Tab-separated table of C-alpha atoms in Angstrom:
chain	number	residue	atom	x	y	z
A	862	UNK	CA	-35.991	31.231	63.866
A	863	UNK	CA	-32.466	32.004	65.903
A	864	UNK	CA	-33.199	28.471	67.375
A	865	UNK	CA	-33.621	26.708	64.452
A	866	UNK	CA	-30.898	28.310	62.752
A	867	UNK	CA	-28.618	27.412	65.719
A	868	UNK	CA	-30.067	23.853	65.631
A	869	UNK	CA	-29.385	23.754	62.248
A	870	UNK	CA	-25.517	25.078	62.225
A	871	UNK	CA	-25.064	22.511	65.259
A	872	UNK	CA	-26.478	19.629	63.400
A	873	UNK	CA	-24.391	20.552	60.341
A	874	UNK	CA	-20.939	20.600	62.167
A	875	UNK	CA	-21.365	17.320	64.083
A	876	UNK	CA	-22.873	15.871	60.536
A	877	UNK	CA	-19.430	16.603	58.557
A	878	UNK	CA	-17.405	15.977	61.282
A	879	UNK	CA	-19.300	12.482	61.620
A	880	UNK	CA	-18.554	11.737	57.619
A	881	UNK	CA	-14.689	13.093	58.477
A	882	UNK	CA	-14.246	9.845	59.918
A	883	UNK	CA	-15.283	6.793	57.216
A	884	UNK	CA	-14.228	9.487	54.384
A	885	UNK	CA	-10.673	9.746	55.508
A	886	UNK	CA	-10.708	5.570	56.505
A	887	UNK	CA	-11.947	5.158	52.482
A	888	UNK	CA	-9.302	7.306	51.775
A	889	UNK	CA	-5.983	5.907	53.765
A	890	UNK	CA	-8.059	2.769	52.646
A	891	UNK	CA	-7.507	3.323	48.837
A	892	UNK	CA	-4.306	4.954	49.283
A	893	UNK	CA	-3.145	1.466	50.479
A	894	UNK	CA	-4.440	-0.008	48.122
A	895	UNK	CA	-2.762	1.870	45.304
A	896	UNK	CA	0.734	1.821	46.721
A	897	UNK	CA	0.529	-1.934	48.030
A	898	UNK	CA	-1.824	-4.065	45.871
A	899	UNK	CA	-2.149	-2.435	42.591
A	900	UNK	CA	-3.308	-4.685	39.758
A	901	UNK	CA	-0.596	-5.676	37.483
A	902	UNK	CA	-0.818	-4.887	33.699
A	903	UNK	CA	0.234	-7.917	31.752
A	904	UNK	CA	1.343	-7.423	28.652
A	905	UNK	CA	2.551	-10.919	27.490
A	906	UNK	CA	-0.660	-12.451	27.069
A	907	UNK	CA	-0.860	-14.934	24.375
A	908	UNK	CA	-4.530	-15.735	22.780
A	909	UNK	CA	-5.202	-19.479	23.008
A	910	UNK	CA	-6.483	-19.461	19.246
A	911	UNK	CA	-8.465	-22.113	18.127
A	912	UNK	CA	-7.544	-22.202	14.784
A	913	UNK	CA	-4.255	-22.709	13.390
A	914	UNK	CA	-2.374	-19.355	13.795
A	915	UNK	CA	-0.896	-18.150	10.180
A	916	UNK	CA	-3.172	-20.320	8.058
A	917	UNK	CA	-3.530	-18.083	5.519
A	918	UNK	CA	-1.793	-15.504	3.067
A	919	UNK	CA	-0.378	-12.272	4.098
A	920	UNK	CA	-1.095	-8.831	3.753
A	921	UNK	CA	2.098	-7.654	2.064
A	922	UNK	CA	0.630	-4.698	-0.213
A	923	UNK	CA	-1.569	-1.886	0.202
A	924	UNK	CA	-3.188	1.058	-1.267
A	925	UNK	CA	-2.341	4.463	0.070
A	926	UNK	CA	-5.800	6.586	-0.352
A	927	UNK	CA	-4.897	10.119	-0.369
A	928	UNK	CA	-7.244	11.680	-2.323
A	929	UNK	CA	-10.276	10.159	-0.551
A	930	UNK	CA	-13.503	9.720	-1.655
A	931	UNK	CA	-15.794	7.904	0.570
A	932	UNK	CA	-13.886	8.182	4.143
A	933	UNK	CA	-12.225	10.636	5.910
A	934	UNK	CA	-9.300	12.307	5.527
A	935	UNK	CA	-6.690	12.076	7.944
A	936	UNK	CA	-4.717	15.566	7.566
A	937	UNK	CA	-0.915	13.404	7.707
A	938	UNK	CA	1.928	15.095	6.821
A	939	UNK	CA	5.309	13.453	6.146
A	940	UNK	CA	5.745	12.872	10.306
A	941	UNK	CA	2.676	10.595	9.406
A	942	UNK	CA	3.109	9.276	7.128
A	943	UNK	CA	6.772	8.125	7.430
A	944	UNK	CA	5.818	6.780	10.670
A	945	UNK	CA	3.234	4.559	9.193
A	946	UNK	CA	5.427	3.318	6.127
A	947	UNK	CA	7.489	2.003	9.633
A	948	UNK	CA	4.159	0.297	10.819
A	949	UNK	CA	3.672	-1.076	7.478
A	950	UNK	CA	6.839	-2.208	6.890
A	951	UNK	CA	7.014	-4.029	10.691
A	952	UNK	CA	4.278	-6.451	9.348
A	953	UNK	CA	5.754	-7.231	6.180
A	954	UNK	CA	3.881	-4.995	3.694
A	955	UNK	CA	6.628	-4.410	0.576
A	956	UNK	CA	4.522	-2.656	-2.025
A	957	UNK	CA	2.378	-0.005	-1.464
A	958	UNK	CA	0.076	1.532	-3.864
A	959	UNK	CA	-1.386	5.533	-4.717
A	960	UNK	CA	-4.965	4.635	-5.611
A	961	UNK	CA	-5.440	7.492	-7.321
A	962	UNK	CA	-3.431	10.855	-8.756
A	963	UNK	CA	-6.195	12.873	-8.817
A	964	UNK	CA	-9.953	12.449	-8.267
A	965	UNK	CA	-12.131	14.906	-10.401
A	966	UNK	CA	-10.043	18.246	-9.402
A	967	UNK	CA	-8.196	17.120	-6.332
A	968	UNK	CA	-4.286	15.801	-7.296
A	969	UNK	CA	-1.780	14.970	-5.573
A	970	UNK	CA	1.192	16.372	-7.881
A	971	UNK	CA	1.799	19.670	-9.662
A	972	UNK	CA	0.200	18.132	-12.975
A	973	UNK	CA	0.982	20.851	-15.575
A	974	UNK	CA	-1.649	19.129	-17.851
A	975	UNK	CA	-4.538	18.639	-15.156
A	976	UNK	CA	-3.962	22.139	-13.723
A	977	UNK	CA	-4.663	23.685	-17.091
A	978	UNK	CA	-7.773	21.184	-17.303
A	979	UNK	CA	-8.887	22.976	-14.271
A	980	UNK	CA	-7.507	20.697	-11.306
A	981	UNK	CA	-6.719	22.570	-7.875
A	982	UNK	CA	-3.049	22.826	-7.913
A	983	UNK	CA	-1.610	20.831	-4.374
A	984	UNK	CA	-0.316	22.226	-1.438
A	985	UNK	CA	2.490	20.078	-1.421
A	986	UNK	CA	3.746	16.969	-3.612
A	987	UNK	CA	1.887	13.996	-1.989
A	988	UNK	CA	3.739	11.993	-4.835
A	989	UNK	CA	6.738	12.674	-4.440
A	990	UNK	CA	6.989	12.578	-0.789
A	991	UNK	CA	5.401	8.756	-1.237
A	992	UNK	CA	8.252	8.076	-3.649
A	993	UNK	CA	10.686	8.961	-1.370
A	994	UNK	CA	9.352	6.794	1.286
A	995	UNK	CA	9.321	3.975	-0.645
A	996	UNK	CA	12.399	4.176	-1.347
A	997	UNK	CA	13.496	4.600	2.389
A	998	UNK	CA	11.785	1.786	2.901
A	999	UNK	CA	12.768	-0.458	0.688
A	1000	UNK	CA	9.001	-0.760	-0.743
A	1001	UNK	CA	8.113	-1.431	-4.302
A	1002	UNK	CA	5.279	1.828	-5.520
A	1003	UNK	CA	2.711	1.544	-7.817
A	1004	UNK	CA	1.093	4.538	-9.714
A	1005	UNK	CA	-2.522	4.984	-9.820
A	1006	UNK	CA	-3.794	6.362	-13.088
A	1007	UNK	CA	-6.520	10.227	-12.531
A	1008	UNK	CA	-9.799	9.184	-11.941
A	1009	UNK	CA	-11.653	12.572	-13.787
A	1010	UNK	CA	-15.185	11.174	-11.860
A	1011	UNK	CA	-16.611	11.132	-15.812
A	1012	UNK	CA	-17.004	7.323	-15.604
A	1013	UNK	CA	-18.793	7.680	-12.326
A	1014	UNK	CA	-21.800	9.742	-13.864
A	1015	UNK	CA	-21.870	8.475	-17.198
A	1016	UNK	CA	-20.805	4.439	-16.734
A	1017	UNK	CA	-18.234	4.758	-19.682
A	1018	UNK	CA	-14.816	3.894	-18.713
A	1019	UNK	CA	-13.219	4.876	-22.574
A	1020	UNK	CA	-13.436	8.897	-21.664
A	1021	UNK	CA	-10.766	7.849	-18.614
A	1022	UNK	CA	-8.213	7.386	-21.580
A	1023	UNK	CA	-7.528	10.853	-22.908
A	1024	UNK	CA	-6.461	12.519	-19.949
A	1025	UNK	CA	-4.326	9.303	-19.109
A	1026	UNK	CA	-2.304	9.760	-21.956
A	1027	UNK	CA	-1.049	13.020	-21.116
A	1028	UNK	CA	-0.645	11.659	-17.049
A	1029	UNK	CA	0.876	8.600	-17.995
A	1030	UNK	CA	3.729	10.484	-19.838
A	1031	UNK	CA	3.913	13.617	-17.906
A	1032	UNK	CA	4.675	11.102	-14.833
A	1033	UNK	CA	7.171	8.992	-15.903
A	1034	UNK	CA	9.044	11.641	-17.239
A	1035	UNK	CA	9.592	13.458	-13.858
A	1036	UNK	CA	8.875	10.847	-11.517
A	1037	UNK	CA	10.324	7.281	-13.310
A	1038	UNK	CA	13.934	7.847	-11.910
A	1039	UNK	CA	13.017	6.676	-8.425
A	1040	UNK	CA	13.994	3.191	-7.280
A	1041	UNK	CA	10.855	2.135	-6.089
A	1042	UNK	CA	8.562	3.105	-8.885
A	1043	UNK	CA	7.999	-0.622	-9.852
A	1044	UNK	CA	4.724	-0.331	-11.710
A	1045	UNK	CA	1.203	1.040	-12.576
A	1046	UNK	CA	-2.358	0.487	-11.027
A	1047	UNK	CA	-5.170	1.125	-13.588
A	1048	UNK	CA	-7.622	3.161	-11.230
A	1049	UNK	CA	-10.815	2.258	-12.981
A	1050	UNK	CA	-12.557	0.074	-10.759
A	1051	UNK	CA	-14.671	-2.174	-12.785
A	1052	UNK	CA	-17.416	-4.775	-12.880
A	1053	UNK	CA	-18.547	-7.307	-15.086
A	1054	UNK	CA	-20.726	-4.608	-17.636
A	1055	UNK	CA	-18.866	-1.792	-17.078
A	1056	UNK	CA	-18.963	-0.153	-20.357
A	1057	UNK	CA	-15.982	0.352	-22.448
A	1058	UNK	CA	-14.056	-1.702	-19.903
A	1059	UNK	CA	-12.330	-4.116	-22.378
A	1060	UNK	CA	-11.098	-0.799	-24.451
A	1061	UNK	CA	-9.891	1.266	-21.697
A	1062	UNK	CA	-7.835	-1.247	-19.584
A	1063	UNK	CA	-5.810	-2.699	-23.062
A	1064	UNK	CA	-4.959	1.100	-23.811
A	1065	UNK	CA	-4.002	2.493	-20.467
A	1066	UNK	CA	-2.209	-0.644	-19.649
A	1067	UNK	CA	-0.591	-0.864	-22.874
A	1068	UNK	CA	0.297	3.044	-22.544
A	1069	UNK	CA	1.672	2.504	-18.925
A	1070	UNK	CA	4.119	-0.325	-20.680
A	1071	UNK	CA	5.098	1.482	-23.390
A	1072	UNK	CA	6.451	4.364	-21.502
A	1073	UNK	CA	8.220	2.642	-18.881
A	1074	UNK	CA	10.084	0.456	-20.632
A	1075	UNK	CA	7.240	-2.680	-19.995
A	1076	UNK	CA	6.761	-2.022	-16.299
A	1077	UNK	CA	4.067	-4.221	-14.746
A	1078	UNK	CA	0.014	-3.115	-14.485
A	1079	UNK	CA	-2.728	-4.387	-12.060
A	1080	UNK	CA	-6.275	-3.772	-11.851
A	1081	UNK	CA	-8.751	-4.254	-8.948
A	1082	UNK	CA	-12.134	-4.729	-9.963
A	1083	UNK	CA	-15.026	-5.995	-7.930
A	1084	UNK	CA	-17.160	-9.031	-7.917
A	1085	UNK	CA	-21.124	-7.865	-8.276
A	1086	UNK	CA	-21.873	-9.743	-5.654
A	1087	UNK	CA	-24.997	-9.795	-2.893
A	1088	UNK	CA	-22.855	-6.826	-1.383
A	1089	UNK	CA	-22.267	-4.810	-4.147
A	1090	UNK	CA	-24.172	-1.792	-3.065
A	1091	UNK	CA	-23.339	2.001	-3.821
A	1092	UNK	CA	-21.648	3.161	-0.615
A	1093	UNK	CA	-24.451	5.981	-0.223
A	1094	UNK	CA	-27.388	3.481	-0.044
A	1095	UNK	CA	-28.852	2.620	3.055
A	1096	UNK	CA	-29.134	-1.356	2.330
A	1097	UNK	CA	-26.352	-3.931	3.194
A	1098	UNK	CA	-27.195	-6.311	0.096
A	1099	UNK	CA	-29.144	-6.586	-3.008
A	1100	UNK	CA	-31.316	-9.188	-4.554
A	1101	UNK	CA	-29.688	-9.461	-8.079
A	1102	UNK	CA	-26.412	-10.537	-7.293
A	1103	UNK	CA	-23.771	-12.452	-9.929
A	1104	UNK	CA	-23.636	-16.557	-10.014
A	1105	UNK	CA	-20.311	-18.240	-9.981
A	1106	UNK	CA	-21.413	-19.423	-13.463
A	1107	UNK	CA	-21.952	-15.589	-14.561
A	1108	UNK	CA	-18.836	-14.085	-12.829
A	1109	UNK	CA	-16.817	-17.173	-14.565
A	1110	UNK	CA	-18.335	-16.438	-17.821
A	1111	UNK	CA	-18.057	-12.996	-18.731
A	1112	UNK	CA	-15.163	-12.352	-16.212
A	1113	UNK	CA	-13.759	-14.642	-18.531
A	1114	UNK	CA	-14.448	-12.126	-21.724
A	1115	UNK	CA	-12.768	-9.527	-19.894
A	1116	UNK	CA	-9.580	-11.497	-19.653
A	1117	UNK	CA	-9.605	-12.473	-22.627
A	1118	UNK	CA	-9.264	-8.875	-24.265
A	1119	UNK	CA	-6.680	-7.315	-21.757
A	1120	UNK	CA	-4.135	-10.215	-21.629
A	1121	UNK	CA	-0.694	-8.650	-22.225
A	1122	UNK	CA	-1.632	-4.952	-21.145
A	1123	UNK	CA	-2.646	-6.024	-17.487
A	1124	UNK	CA	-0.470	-8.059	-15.433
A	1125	UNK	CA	-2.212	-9.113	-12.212
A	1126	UNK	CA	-5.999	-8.678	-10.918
A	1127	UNK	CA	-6.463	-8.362	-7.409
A	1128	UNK	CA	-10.570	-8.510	-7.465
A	1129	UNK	CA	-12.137	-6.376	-4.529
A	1130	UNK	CA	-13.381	-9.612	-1.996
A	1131	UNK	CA	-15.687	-7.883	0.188
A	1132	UNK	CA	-18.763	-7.908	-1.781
A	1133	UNK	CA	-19.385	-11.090	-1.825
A	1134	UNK	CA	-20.358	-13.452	1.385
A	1135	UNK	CA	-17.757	-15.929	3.481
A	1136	UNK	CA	-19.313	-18.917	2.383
A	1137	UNK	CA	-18.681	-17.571	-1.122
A	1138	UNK	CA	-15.174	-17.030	-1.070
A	1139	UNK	CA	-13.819	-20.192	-2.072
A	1140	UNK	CA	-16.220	-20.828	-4.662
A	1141	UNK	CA	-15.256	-16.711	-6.087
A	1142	UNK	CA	-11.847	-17.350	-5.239
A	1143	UNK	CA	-11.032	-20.561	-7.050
A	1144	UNK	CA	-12.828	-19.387	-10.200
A	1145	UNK	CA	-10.572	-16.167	-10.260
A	1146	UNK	CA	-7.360	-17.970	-9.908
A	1147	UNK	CA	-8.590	-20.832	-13.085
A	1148	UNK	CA	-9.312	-17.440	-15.101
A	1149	UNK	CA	-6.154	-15.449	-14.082
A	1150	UNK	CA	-3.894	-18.820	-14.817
A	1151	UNK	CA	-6.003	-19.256	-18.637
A	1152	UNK	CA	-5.134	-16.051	-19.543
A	1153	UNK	CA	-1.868	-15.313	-17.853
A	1154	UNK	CA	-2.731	-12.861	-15.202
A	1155	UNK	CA	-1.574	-12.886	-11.783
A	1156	UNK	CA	-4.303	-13.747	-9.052
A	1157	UNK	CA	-4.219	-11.588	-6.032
A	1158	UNK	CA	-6.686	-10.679	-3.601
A	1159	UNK	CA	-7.945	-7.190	-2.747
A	1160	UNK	CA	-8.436	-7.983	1.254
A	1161	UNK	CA	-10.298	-5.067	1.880
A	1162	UNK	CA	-10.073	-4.091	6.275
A	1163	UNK	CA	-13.207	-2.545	6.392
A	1164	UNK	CA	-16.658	-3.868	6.776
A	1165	UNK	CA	-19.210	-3.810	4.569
A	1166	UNK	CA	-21.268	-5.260	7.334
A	1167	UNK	CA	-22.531	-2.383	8.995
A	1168	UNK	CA	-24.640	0.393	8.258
A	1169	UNK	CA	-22.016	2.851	9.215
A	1170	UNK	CA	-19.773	3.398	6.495
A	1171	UNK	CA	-16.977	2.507	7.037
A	1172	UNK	CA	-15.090	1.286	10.058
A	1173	UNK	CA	-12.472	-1.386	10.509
A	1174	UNK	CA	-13.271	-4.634	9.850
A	1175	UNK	CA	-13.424	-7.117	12.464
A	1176	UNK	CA	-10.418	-9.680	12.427
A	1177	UNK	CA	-12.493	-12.869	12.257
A	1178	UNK	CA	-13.619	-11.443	8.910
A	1179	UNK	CA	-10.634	-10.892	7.714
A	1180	UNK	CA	-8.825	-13.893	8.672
A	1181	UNK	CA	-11.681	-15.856	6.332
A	1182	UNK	CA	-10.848	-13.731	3.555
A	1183	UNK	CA	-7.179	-14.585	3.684
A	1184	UNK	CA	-7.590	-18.199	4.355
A	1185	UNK	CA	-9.388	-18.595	1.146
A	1186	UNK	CA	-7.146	-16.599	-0.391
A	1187	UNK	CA	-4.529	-19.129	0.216
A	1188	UNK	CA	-6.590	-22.497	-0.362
A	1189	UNK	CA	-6.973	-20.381	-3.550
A	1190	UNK	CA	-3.111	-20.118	-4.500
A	1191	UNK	CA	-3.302	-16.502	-5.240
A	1192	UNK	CA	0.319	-14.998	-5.375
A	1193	UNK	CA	-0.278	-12.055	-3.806
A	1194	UNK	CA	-2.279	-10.089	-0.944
A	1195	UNK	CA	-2.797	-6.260	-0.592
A	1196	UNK	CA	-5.586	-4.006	1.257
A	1197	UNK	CA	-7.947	-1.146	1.106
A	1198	UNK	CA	-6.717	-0.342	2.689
A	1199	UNK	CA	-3.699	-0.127	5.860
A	1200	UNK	CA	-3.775	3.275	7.157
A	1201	UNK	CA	-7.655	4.182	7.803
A	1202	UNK	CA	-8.483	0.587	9.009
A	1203	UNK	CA	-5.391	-0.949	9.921
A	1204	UNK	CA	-2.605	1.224	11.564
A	1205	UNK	CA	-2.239	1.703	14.993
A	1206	UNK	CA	-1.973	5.596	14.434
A	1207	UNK	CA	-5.513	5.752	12.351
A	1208	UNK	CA	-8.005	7.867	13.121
A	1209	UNK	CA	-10.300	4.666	14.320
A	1210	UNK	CA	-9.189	2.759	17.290
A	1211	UNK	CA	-10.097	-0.342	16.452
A	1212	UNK	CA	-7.915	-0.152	13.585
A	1213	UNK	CA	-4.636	-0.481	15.994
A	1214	UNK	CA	-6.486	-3.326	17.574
A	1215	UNK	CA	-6.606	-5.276	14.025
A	1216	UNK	CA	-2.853	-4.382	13.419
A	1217	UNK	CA	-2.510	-6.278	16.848
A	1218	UNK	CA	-4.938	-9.143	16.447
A	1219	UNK	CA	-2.844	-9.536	12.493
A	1220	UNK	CA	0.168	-9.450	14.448
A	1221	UNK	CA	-0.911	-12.166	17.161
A	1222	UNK	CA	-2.262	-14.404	14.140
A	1223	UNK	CA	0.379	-14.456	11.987
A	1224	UNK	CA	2.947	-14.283	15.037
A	1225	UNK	CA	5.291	-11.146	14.146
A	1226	UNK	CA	6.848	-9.634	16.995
């Protein structure tokens, strides 16, 4: 055994001093490397696109979802969030848009009337702080009306009125003296048989103008298209989906009875296919021009794609939604939305990578 041990010992010695020699070769090897042929970064690459770079209409709005519903929350504060007004801002987004003041009990101001309706009162005031950097940024803001969740488990938008009265004042009253509080999003989002629909968006929009002295409304329904599937469901698409003859039809109805209390519709475009989007898209701006509503277009940045719900969209995607959009003539663009899917300080990656590949494609420096 005091052999083999000794055999052993000698074998390991003249075994690492053996490997001494290629390990420290690898090693002056790399180090050469490293100091005298390191790869160099570029940075200046420009994508050889082949399809005509800024064919298509711009993002230049978006909604700011603070009291989220469906995706996660991001835990900004002001830092945050004034640092992504500047990202917004860099790519030419002018309006932005609170999607919401409350969601069932969450709000995101000291609401004396929702707090005695049994609303969490805020840590902080998520309104005002937007307010303020809208107005540091030169950005137009647009209020979205409570959301009480009611119309979500019984299908009947007129019970969204009531508390909206009281908001709508309450609001305007402490909030309407800042500069950039330019107008008023109707939260309800809508489809073709929502009941009620016709009722509640003449009222709150007529409310909203009444108040403020006649400042502009918009609403941002969605097409029930092949896509138009409850975010919980497993499934990508559904079998009973809207015609263009349909949507045209009783989209037209809907006009009809909310011209002059809504201002502009920016319909939600991902639930319906690419192919589909001029055919959508040109019936939407014949309807909005009819009955005197502006025609934007909801670009939404996420995909509805995937059966992960939901991550940035990918770019080729969107730049198909806002080509159409254009061919289309719609005046205006906004998103669901920049700051989960599209700013380069999101929680998601790839959502800096779409603010770059938006950036490349529409050449803004």
């Amino acid at each position: 055994m005091k052999s083999r041990r000794d055999f052993l010992n000698k074998l390991g010695l003249g075994a690492a001093s053996a490997m001494s020699i290629p390990l420290l070769s690898s090693f002056e090897s790399s180090k050469s490397i490293e100091i005298n042929e390191r790869p160099q970064i570029i940075t200046d690459i420009k994508p050889d696109l082949l399809v005509p770079k800024g064919n298509a209409l711009k993002i230049t709005g978006t909604f700011l979802d603070e009291i989220s519903h469906d995706i996660p929350h991001q835990n900004w504060g002001e830092k945050e969030w004034d640092q992504d007004f500047a990202h917004m801002k860099a790519i030419g987004i002018d309006t932005v848009i609170m999607i919401r003041c409350g969601y069932r009990k969450f709000i995101t101001y000291p609401s004396d009337y929702l707090i005695k309706k049994g609303c969490y009162k805020p840590g902080v005031d998520l309104l005002d702080m937007y307010l303020r950097l809208a107005d540091k940024y030169k950005m137009k803001f647009y209020f979205g009306l409570y959301d009480s969740g009611v119309y979500w488990d019984t299908g009947d938008m007129t019970v969204e009125i009531e508390s909206n009265k009281f908001v709508i004042e309450e609001v305007w009253k402490k909030y309407g003296h800042y500069k950039s509080f330019a107008g008023w999003y109707l939260s309800g989002e809508i489809s073709r048989k929502t009941k009620g629909a016709i009722e509640s968006f003449r009222t709150l929009g007529q409310l909203c103008k009444d108040v403020s002295g006649g400042l502009p409304t918009f609403m941002s329904p969605w097409i029930d298209g092949k896509k138009a599937v409850m975010a919980a469901s497993g499934t990508l698409s559904k079998a009973d989906a809207v015609s263009v003859q349909e949507h045209e039809k009783e989209w037209g109805e809907i006009f009809d009875g909310i011209k002059g209390a809504v201002d502009a519709c920016a319909f939600q475009d991902g639930h319906i296919d690419y192919d589909e989007l001029d055919a959508f898209f040109s019936v939407n701006k014949k309807l909005g021009d009819k009955y005197g509503l502006e025609c934007w277009t909801n670009a939404e940045t996420f995909d509805r794609d995937m059966p992960i719900k939901f991550f940035p969209i990918k770019f080729e995607k969107l730049r198909l939604k806002l080509e159409a959009a254009k061919r289309a003539g719609f005046q205006k663009g906004i998103t669901f939305e920049f700051s989960h899917f599209m700013s380069p300080q999101s929680a998601y990656l790839q959502a800096g990578h779409l603010y770059d590949r938006y950036k490349e494609y529409f050449d803004i420096k």
